[in-house]
Amino acid sequence: FIHGPFRDTDAAALLRAYDARLVVMPNAVPDSFSYALSDAWAAGVPVLASPTGAIAERIRAHGGGWLLPAGFDAA
């Protein structure tokens, strides 16, 4: 789905409304805290993410998703 602009406070409700089952965050470079991860978790949606950066650290510490293998690529 392409939703378009929305208020930050609506993200979790939109994920639930679209019946999202998984959020994929395959960042190529390490990232910072990530409010998008918080939004996915607030909606009860697990996350598949890159194995580096803050998103990976949060998933390792709290669960709520899985990490791609090191050195992953599009293939």
Coordinates of N, CA, C and O in Angstrom, one line a residue:
F1 N 0.8 -1.2 0.0 CA 0.0 0.0 0.0 C 0.9 1.2 0.0 O 1.9 1.3 0.6
I2 N 0.4 2.2 -0.7 CA 1.1 3.6 -0.6 C 0.0 4.5 0.0 O -1.1 4.7 -0.6
H3 N 0.3 4.9 1.2 CA -0.8 5.7 2.0 C -0.7 7.2 1.7 O -1.7 7.8 1.6
G4 N 0.5 7.7 1.7 CA 0.7 9.1 1.6 C 1.0 9.7 3.0 O 1.2 9.0 4.0
P5 N 1.0 11.0 3.1 CA 1.3 11.6 4.4 C 0.3 11.2 5.5 O -0.9 11.0 5.2
F6 N 0.8 11.2 6.7 CA 0.0 10.9 7.9 C 0.6 11.5 9.1 O 1.8 11.8 9.1
R7 N -0.1 11.7 10.2 CA 0.4 12.2 11.4 C 1.2 11.1 12.1 O 0.8 9.9 12.1
D8 N 2.3 11.5 12.8 CA 3.1 10.5 13.5 C 2.2 9.6 14.5 O 2.4 8.4 14.6
T9 N 1.2 10.3 15.1 CA 0.4 9.6 16.1 C -0.5 8.5 15.4 O -1.1 7.7 16.1
D10 N -0.7 8.6 14.1 CA -1.6 7.6 13.4 C -0.9 6.4 12.9 O -1.5 5.5 12.4
A11 N 0.5 6.3 13.0 CA 1.2 5.2 12.4 C 0.7 3.8 12.8 O 0.5 2.9 12.0
A12 N 0.7 3.6 14.1 CA 0.3 2.3 14.6 C -1.1 1.9 14.2 O -1.4 0.8 13.7
A13 N -2.1 2.9 14.2 CA -3.4 2.6 13.8 C -3.5 2.3 12.3 O -4.3 1.4 11.9
L14 N -2.7 2.9 11.5 CA -2.7 2.6 10.1 C -2.1 1.2 9.8 O -2.7 0.5 8.9
L15 N -1.1 0.8 10.5 CA -0.5 -0.5 10.3 C -1.6 -1.6 10.7 O -1.8 -2.6 10.0
R16 N -2.4 -1.3 11.7 CA -3.4 -2.2 12.1 C -4.6 -2.2 11.1 O -5.1 -3.3 10.7
A17 N -4.9 -1.0 10.6 CA -6.0 -0.9 9.6 C -5.7 -1.6 8.3 O -6.5 -2.2 7.6
Y18 N -4.4 -1.6 7.9 CA -4.0 -2.3 6.7 C -3.7 -3.8 6.9 O -3.3 -4.5 6.0
D19 N -3.9 -4.2 8.2 CA -3.6 -5.6 8.5 C -2.2 -6.0 8.2 O -2.0 -7.1 7.8
A20 N -1.3 -5.1 8.5 CA 0.2 -5.4 8.3 C 0.6 -6.6 9.2 O 0.2 -6.7 10.3
R21 N 1.3 -7.5 8.6 CA 1.8 -8.7 9.3 C 3.3 -8.7 9.5 O 3.8 -9.5 10.4
L22 N 4.0 -7.9 8.8 CA 5.4 -7.8 8.9 C 5.9 -6.4 8.4 O 5.4 -5.9 7.4
V23 N 6.8 -5.8 9.1 CA 7.5 -4.6 8.7 C 8.9 -5.0 8.4 O 9.6 -5.6 9.2
V24 N 9.4 -4.6 7.2 CA 10.8 -4.9 6.7 C 11.6 -3.7 6.7 O 11.2 -2.7 6.1
M25 N 12.7 -3.7 7.4 CA 13.6 -2.6 7.5 C 15.0 -3.0 7.1 O 15.9 -3.2 8.0
P26 N 15.3 -3.2 5.8 CA 16.6 -3.7 5.4 C 17.6 -2.6 5.2 O 18.2 -2.4 4.1
N27 N 17.8 -1.8 6.2 CA 18.7 -0.6 6.0 C 20.1 -1.1 5.6 O 20.7 -2.0 6.2
A28 N 20.7 -0.4 4.7 CA 22.1 -0.8 4.2 C 23.2 -0.2 5.1 O 24.3 -0.7 5.1
V29 N 22.8 0.8 5.9 CA 23.8 1.4 6.8 C 23.2 1.4 8.2 O 22.0 1.4 8.4
P30 N 24.1 1.4 9.2 CA 23.5 1.4 10.6 C 22.7 2.6 10.8 O 23.0 3.7 10.3
D31 N 21.6 2.4 11.6 CA 20.7 3.5 11.8 C 20.6 4.0 13.3 O 21.3 3.4 14.1
S32 N 19.8 5.0 13.5 CA 19.7 5.4 14.9 C 18.4 4.8 15.5 O 18.0 3.8 15.1
F33 N 17.9 5.4 16.6 CA 16.8 4.8 17.4 C 15.7 4.2 16.6 O 15.2 3.1 16.9
S34 N 15.1 4.9 15.7 CA 14.0 4.4 14.8 C 12.6 4.5 15.5 O 12.2 3.5 16.1
Y35 N 11.9 5.6 15.2 CA 10.5 5.7 15.7 C 9.6 4.7 14.9 O 8.6 4.2 15.4
A36 N 10.0 4.4 13.7 CA 9.2 3.4 12.9 C 9.2 2.1 13.5 O 8.2 1.4 13.5
L37 N 10.3 1.6 14.2 CA 10.3 0.4 14.9 C 9.3 0.5 16.1 O 8.5 -0.5 16.3
S38 N 9.3 1.6 16.8 CA 8.4 1.8 17.9 C 6.9 1.7 17.4 O 6.1 1.1 18.0
D39 N 6.7 2.3 16.3 CA 5.3 2.3 15.7 C 4.9 0.9 15.3 O 3.7 0.5 15.6
A40 N 5.8 0.2 14.7 CA 5.4 -1.2 14.3 C 5.1 -2.0 15.6 O 4.1 -2.8 15.6
W41 N 5.9 -1.9 16.6 CA 5.7 -2.7 17.9 C 4.4 -2.2 18.5 O 3.7 -3.0 19.1
A42 N 4.1 -0.9 18.5 CA 2.9 -0.4 19.1 C 1.6 -1.0 18.4 O 0.6 -1.2 19.0
A43 N 1.8 -1.3 17.1 CA 0.7 -1.9 16.4 C 0.7 -3.5 16.5 O -0.2 -4.1 16.0
G44 N 1.7 -4.0 17.2 CA 1.8 -5.5 17.4 C 2.3 -6.2 16.2 O 2.1 -7.4 16.0
V45 N 3.1 -5.5 15.3 CA 3.6 -6.0 14.1 C 5.1 -6.3 14.3 O 5.9 -5.4 14.7
P46 N 5.6 -7.6 14.0 CA 7.0 -7.9 14.1 C 7.8 -7.2 13.0 O 7.2 -6.8 12.0
V47 N 9.1 -7.1 13.2 CA 10.0 -6.4 12.3 C 11.1 -7.4 11.8 O 11.7 -8.1 12.7
L48 N 11.4 -7.4 10.5 CA 12.6 -8.0 10.0 C 13.5 -6.9 9.6 O 13.2 -6.1 8.8
A49 N 14.7 -7.0 10.2 CA 15.6 -5.8 10.0 C 17.1 -6.2 9.8 O 17.5 -7.4 10.0
S50 N 17.8 -5.2 9.3 CA 19.3 -5.4 9.2 C 19.9 -5.8 10.5 O 19.5 -5.4 11.5
P51 N 21.0 -6.5 10.4 CA 21.7 -7.0 11.7 C 22.6 -6.0 12.4 O 23.3 -6.3 13.3
T52 N 22.6 -4.7 11.8 CA 23.5 -3.7 12.4 C 22.7 -2.5 12.8 O 21.6 -2.3 12.3
G53 N 23.2 -1.7 13.7 CA 22.6 -0.5 14.1 C 21.6 -0.6 15.3 O 21.5 -1.6 15.9
A54 N 21.0 0.5 15.6 CA 20.1 0.6 16.7 C 18.9 -0.3 16.6 O 18.4 -0.8 17.7
I55 N 18.3 -0.4 15.4 CA 17.1 -1.3 15.3 C 17.5 -2.7 15.7 O 16.8 -3.4 16.5
A56 N 18.6 -3.2 15.2 CA 19.1 -4.5 15.5 C 19.3 -4.7 17.1 O 18.9 -5.7 17.7
E57 N 19.9 -3.7 17.7 CA 20.2 -3.7 19.1 C 18.9 -3.8 19.9 O 18.8 -4.6 20.8
R58 N 17.9 -3.0 19.4 CA 16.6 -3.1 20.1 C 15.9 -4.4 19.9 O 15.3 -4.9 20.9
I59 N 15.9 -5.0 18.8 CA 15.3 -6.3 18.5 C 16.0 -7.4 19.4 O 15.4 -8.2 20.0
R60 N 17.4 -7.3 19.4 CA 18.1 -8.3 20.2 C 17.7 -8.2 21.7 O 17.6 -9.2 22.4
A61 N 17.5 -7.0 22.2 CA 17.3 -6.7 23.6 C 15.8 -7.1 24.0 O 15.6 -7.5 25.1
H62 N 14.9 -6.8 23.1 CA 13.5 -6.9 23.4 C 12.7 -7.9 22.6 O 11.5 -8.1 22.9
G63 N 13.3 -8.5 21.6 CA 12.5 -9.4 20.7 C 11.6 -8.6 19.8 O 12.0 -7.5 19.4
G64 N 10.5 -9.1 19.4 CA 9.6 -8.4 18.5 C 10.0 -8.4 17.0 O 9.6 -7.6 16.3
G65 N 10.8 -9.4 16.7 CA 11.2 -9.5 15.3 C 12.4 -10.4 15.0 O 12.8 -11.1 15.9
W66 N 12.9 -10.3 13.9 CA 14.1 -11.1 13.4 C 15.1 -10.2 12.7 O 14.8 -9.2 12.2
L67 N 16.3 -10.7 12.7 CA 17.4 -10.0 12.0 C 17.8 -10.8 10.7 O 17.9 -12.0 10.8
L68 N 18.1 -10.0 9.7 CA 18.6 -10.6 8.4 C 20.1 -11.1 8.7 O 20.7 -10.6 9.7
P69 N 20.6 -12.0 7.9 CA 21.9 -12.5 8.2 C 23.0 -11.4 7.8 O 22.7 -10.5 7.0
A70 N 24.1 -11.4 8.5 CA 25.2 -10.5 8.2 C 25.6 -10.6 6.7 O 25.6 -11.7 6.1
G71 N 25.8 -9.5 6.0 CA 26.2 -9.5 4.6 C 25.0 -9.7 3.7 O 25.2 -10.1 2.5
F72 N 23.8 -9.6 4.1 CA 22.6 -9.9 3.3 C 22.6 -9.0 2.1 O 23.2 -7.9 2.1
D73 N 22.0 -9.4 1.0 CA 21.8 -8.5 -0.2 C 20.4 -8.8 -0.7 O 19.6 -9.7 -0.2
A74 N 20.0 -8.1 -1.8 CA 18.7 -8.3 -2.3 C 18.4 -9.7 -2.8 O 17.2 -10.1 -2.8
A75 N 19.4 -10.4 -3.3 CA 19.2 -11.8 -3.7 C 18.7 -12.7 -2.6 O 18.0 -13.6 -2.7

